[in-house]
Short mmCIF file of C-alpha atoms and ligand atoms in Angstrom, two decimals:
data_model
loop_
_atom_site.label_atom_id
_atom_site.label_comp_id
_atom_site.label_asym_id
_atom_site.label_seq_id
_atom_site.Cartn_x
_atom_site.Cartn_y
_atom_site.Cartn_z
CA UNK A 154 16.99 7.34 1.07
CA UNK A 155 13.61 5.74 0.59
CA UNK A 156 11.15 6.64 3.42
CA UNK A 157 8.94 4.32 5.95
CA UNK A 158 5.84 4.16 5.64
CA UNK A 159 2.58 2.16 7.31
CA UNK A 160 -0.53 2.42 5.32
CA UNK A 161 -3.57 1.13 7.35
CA UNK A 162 -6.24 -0.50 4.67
CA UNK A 163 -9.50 -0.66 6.42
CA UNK A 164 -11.46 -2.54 3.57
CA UNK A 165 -15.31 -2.59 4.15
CA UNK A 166 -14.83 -1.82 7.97
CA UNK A 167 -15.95 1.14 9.84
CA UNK A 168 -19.30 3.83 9.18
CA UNK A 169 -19.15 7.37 8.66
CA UNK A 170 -20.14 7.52 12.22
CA UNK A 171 -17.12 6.16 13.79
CA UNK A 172 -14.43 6.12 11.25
CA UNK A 173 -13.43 9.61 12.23
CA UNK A 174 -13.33 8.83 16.20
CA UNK A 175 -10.87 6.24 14.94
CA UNK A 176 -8.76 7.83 12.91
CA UNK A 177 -8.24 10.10 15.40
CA UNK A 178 -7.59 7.41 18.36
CA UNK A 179 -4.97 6.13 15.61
CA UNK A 180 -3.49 8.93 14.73
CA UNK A 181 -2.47 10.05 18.78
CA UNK A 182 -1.34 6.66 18.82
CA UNK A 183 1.08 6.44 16.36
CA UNK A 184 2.87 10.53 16.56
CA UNK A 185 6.15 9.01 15.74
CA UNK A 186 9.11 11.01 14.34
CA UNK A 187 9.90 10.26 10.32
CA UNK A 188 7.17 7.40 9.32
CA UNK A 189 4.81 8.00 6.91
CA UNK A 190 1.30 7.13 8.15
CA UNK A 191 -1.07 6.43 5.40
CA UNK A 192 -4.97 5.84 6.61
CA UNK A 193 -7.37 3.85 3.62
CA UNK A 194 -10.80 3.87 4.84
CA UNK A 195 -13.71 3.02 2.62
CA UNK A 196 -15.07 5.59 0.19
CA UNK A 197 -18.09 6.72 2.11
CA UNK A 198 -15.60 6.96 5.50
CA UNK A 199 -13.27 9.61 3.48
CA UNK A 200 -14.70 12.70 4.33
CA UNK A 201 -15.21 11.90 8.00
CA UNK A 202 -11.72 10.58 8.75
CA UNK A 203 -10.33 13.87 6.28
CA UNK A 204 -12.34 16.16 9.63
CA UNK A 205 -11.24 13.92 12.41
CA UNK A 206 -7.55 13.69 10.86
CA UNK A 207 -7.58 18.01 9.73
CA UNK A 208 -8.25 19.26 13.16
CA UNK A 209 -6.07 16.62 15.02
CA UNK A 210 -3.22 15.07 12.91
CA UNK A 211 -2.72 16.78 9.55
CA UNK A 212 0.29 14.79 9.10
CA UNK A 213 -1.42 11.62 8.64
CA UNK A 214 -2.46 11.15 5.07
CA UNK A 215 -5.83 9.55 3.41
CA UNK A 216 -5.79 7.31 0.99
CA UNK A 217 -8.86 5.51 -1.10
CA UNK A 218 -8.57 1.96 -1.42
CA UNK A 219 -9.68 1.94 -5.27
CA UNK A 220 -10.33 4.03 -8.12
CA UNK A 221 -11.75 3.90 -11.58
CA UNK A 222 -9.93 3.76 -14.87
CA UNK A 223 -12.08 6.26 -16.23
CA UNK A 224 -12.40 10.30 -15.62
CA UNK A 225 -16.31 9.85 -15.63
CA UNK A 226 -19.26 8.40 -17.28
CA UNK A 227 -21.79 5.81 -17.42
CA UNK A 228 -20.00 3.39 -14.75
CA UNK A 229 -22.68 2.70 -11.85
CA UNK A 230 -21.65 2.73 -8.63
CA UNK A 231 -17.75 3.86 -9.42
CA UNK A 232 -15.67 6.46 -8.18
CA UNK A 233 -13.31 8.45 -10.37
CA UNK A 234 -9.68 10.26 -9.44
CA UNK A 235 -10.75 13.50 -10.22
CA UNK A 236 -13.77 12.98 -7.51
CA UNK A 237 -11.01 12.07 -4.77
CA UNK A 238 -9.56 15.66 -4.95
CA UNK A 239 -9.92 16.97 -1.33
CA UNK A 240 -10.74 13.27 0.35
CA UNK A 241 -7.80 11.32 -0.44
CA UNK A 242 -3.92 11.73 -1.67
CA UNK A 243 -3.05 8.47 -1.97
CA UNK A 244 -4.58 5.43 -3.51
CA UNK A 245 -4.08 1.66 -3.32
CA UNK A 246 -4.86 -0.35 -6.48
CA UNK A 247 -4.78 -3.88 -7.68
CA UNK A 248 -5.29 -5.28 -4.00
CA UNK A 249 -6.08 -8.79 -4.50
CA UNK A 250 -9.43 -8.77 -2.48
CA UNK A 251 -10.37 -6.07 -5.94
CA UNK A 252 -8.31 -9.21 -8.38
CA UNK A 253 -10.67 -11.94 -6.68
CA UNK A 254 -14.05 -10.56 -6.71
CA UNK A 255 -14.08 -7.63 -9.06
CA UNK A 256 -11.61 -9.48 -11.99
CA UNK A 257 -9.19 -6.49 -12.06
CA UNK A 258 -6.16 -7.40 -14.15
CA UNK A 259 -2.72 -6.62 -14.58
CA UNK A 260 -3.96 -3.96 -17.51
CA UNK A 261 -6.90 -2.33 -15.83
CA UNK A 262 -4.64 -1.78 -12.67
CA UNK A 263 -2.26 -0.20 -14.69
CA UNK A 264 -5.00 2.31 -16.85
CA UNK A 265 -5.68 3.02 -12.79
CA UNK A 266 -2.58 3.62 -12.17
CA UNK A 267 -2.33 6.20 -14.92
CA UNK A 268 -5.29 7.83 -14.05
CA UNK A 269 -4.22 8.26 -10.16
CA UNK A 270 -0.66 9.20 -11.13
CA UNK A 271 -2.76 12.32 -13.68
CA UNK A 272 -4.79 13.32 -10.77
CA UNK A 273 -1.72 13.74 -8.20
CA UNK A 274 -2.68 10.76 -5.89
CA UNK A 275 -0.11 8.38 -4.70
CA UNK A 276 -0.22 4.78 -5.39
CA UNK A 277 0.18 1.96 -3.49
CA UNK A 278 0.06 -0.68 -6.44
CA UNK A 279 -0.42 -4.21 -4.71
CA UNK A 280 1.30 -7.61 -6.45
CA UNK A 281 1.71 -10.97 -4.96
CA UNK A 282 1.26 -14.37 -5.73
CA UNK A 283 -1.32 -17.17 -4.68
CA UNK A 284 -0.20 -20.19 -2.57
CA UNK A 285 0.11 -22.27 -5.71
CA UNK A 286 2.43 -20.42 -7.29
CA UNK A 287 5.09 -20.18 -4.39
CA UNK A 288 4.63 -23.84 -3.71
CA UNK A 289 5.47 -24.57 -7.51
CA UNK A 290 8.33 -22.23 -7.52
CA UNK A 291 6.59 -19.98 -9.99
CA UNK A 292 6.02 -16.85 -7.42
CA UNK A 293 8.52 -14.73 -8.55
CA UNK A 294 7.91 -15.40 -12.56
CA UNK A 295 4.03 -14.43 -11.38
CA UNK A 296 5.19 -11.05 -9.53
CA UNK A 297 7.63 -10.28 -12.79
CA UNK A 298 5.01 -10.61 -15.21
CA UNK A 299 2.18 -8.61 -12.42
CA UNK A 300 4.93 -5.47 -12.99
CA UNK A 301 5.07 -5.72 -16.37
CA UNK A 302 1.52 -6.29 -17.12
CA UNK A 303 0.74 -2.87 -14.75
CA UNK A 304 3.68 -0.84 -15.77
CA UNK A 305 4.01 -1.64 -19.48
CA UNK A 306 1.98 1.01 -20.98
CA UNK A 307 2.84 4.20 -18.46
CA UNK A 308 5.13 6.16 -20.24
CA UNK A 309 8.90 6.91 -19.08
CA UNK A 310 8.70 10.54 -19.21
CA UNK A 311 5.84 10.49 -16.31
CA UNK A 312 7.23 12.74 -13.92
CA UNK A 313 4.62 11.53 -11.12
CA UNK A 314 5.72 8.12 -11.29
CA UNK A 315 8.48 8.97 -8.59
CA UNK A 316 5.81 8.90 -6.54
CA UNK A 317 4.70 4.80 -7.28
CA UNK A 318 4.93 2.75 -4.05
CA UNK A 319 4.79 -1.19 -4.56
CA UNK A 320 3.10 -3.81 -1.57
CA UNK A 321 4.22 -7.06 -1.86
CA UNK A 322 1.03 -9.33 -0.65
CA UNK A 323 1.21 -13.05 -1.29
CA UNK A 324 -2.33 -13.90 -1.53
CA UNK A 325 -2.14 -16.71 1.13
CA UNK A 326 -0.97 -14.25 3.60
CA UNK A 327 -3.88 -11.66 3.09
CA UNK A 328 -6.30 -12.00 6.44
CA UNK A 329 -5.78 -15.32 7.06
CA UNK A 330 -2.65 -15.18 10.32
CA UNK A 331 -0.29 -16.70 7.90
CA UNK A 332 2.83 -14.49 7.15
CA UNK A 333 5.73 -14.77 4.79
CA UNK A 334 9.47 -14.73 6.14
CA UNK A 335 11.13 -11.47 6.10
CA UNK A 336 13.82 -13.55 3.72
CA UNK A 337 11.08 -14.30 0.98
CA UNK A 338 9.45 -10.79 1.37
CA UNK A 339 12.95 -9.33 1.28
CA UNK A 340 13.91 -11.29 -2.04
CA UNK A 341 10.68 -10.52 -3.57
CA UNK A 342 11.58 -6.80 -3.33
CA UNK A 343 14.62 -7.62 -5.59
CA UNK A 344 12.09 -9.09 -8.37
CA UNK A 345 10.07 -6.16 -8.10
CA UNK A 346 13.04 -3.54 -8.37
CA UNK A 347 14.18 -5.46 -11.74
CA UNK A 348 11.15 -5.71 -12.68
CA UNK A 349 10.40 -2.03 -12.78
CA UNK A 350 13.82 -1.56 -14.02
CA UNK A 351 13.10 -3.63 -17.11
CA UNK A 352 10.02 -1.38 -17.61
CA UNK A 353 11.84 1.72 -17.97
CA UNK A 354 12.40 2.40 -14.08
CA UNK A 355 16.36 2.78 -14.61
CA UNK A 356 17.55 4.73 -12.16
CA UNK A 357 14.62 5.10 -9.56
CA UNK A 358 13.84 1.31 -9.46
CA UNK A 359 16.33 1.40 -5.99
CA UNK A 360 14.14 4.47 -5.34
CA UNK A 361 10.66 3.26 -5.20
CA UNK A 362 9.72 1.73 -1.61
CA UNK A 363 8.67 -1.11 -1.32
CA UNK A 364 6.34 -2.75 1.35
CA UNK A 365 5.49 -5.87 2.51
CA UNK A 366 1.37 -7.11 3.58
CA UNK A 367 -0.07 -10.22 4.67
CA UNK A 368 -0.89 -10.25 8.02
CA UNK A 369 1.36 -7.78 9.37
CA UNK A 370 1.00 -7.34 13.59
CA UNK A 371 2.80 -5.29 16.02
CA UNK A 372 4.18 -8.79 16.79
CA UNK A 373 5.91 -9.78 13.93
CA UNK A 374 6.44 -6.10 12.03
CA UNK A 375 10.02 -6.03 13.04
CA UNK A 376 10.46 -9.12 11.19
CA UNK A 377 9.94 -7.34 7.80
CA UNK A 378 11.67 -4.18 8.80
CA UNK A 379 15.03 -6.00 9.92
CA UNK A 380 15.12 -6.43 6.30
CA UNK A 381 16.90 -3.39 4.51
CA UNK A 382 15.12 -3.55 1.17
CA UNK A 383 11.55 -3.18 3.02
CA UNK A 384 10.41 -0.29 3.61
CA UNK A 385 7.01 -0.38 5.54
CA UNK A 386 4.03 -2.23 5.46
CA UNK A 387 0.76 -2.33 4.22
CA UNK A 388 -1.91 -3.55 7.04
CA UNK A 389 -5.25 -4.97 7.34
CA UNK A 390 -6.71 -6.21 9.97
CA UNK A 391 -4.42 -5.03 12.65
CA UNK A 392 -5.28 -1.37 11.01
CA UNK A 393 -8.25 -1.26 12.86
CA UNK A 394 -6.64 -1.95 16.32
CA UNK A 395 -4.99 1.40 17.80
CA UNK A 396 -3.09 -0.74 20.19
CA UNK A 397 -1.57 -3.02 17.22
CA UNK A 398 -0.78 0.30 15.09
CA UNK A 399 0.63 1.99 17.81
CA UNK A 400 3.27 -1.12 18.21
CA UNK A 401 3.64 -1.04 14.14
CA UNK A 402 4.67 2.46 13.89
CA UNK A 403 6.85 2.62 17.15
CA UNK A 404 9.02 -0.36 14.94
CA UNK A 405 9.11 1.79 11.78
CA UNK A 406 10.07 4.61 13.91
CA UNK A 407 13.15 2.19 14.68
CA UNK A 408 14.22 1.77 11.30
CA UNK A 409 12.99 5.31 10.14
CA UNK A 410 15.20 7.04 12.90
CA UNK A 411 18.28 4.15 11.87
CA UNK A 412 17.73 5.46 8.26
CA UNK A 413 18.33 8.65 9.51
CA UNK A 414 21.13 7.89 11.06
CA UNK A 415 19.47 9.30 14.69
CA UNK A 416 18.67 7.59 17.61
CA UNK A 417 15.37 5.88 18.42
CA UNK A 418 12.98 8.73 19.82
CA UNK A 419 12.69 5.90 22.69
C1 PEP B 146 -4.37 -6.05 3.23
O1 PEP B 146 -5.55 -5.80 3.35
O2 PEP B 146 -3.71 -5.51 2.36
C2 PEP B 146 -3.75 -6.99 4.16
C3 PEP B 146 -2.47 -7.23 4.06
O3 PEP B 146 -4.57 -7.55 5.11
P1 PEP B 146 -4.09 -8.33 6.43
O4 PEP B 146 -3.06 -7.48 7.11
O5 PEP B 146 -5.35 -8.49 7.24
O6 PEP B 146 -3.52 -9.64 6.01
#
């Protein structure tokens, strides 16, 4: 049974002076039974939400919102997996926001994706088409060929890669109040499933959650969760808003606890 997780992506929000006082406002928030709660604050933020998080909610985990391809060298300015160890356990690569303005492609995200999978971190490897594509029909061909372009070269005998998590984010729904129906996110996790299927994911492709982001709200999260094939969500803006996370995770507790087959804590 594939768990239910919200990861919060805080992109270039927050300081090290009040990251951690958030995190923690979050994290009392959101105590709800079975969903995974996943908190991506910017690099310099790590450490200070890793205190606030340790002494308050331990079961909330960190996650970095990028990392470099390589283990170290002359790359100014970068951050490497190996530096991570102690900030962050998970990792979300190939966001399109990183596609747009720092020309990551399919290949680079998936030399990432190796190096965070070497280094124990779990990713969160983002795919999704631009507006374009879904109006000419071509968004799932774009999301097929963004799984094989990122999975292609990781080999089949990686043991970590039972830990890959995929978030389906049509660029035109990223930040901008525009969301996609549960019925196209929810047939979009079918073209990712084959698609890691056809790149060697055989029998875990049904395995590997799968979660939706574009302007996910405590408002319209149940939306994507009615759907069986979802499995969480990946949030931005409404990350930064305890009272919108607190409504986001009481839904995945929902479906979590349904999952379960146990009642609703409430
Ligand atoms: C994101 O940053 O991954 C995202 C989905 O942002 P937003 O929820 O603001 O659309």
């Amino acid at each position: 049974m594939r768990p239910v997780i919200i990861a919060a992506n805080w992109k270039m929000h927050t300081s090290p002076s009040d990251a951690g006082e958030l995190a923690r406002t979050i994290a009392a928030r959101t105590r709800e039974p079975h969903v995974v709660r996943v908190i991506c604050p910017p690099f310099l933020c790590l450490a200070a939400v890793g205190e606030a998080l340790a002494a308050s909610d331990p079961e909330v985990a960190i996650g970095a919102q990028n990392v470099h391809h390589e283990l170290a060298g002359a790359y100014t300015g970068e951050v490497s997996a190996p530096m991570l160890e102690g900030l962050a356990t998970w990792v979300i690569l190939g966001h399109s926001e990183r596609r747009r303005d720092a020309g990551e492609t399919d290949e680079l995200i998936g030399r990432k994706l190796g190096r965070a999978l070497s280094a124990g971190l779990r990713p969160i490897v983002c795919v999704g088409e631009q507006l374009q594509d879904r109006e000419a029909g071509r968004a799932d061909a774009v999301v097929r060929n963004q799984i094989e372009g990122i999975f292609r070269a990781l080999e089949a005998g990686n043991e970590a890669r039972s830990t890959v998590v995929i978030a389906y984010e049509p660029v035109w729904a990223i930040g901008t109040g525009r969301n996609a129906s549960g019925a196209d996110a929810a047939a979009m996790t079918g073209v990712i499933r084959a698609g890691l299927a056809a790149q060697g994911f055989v029998a875990e492709a049904e395995d590997v959650p799968v979660l939706y982001g574009g302007s996910v709200t405590s408002a319209n999260i149940g939306e994507f969760l009615g759907e069986p094939s979802i499995d969480g969500a990946l949030v931005g803006g409404a990350s930064l808003k305890p009272d919108e996370m607190a409504g986001i995770v009481a839904r995945a507790a929902i479906t979590a606890a349904a999952r379960l087959g146990q009642p609703a804590a409430r």
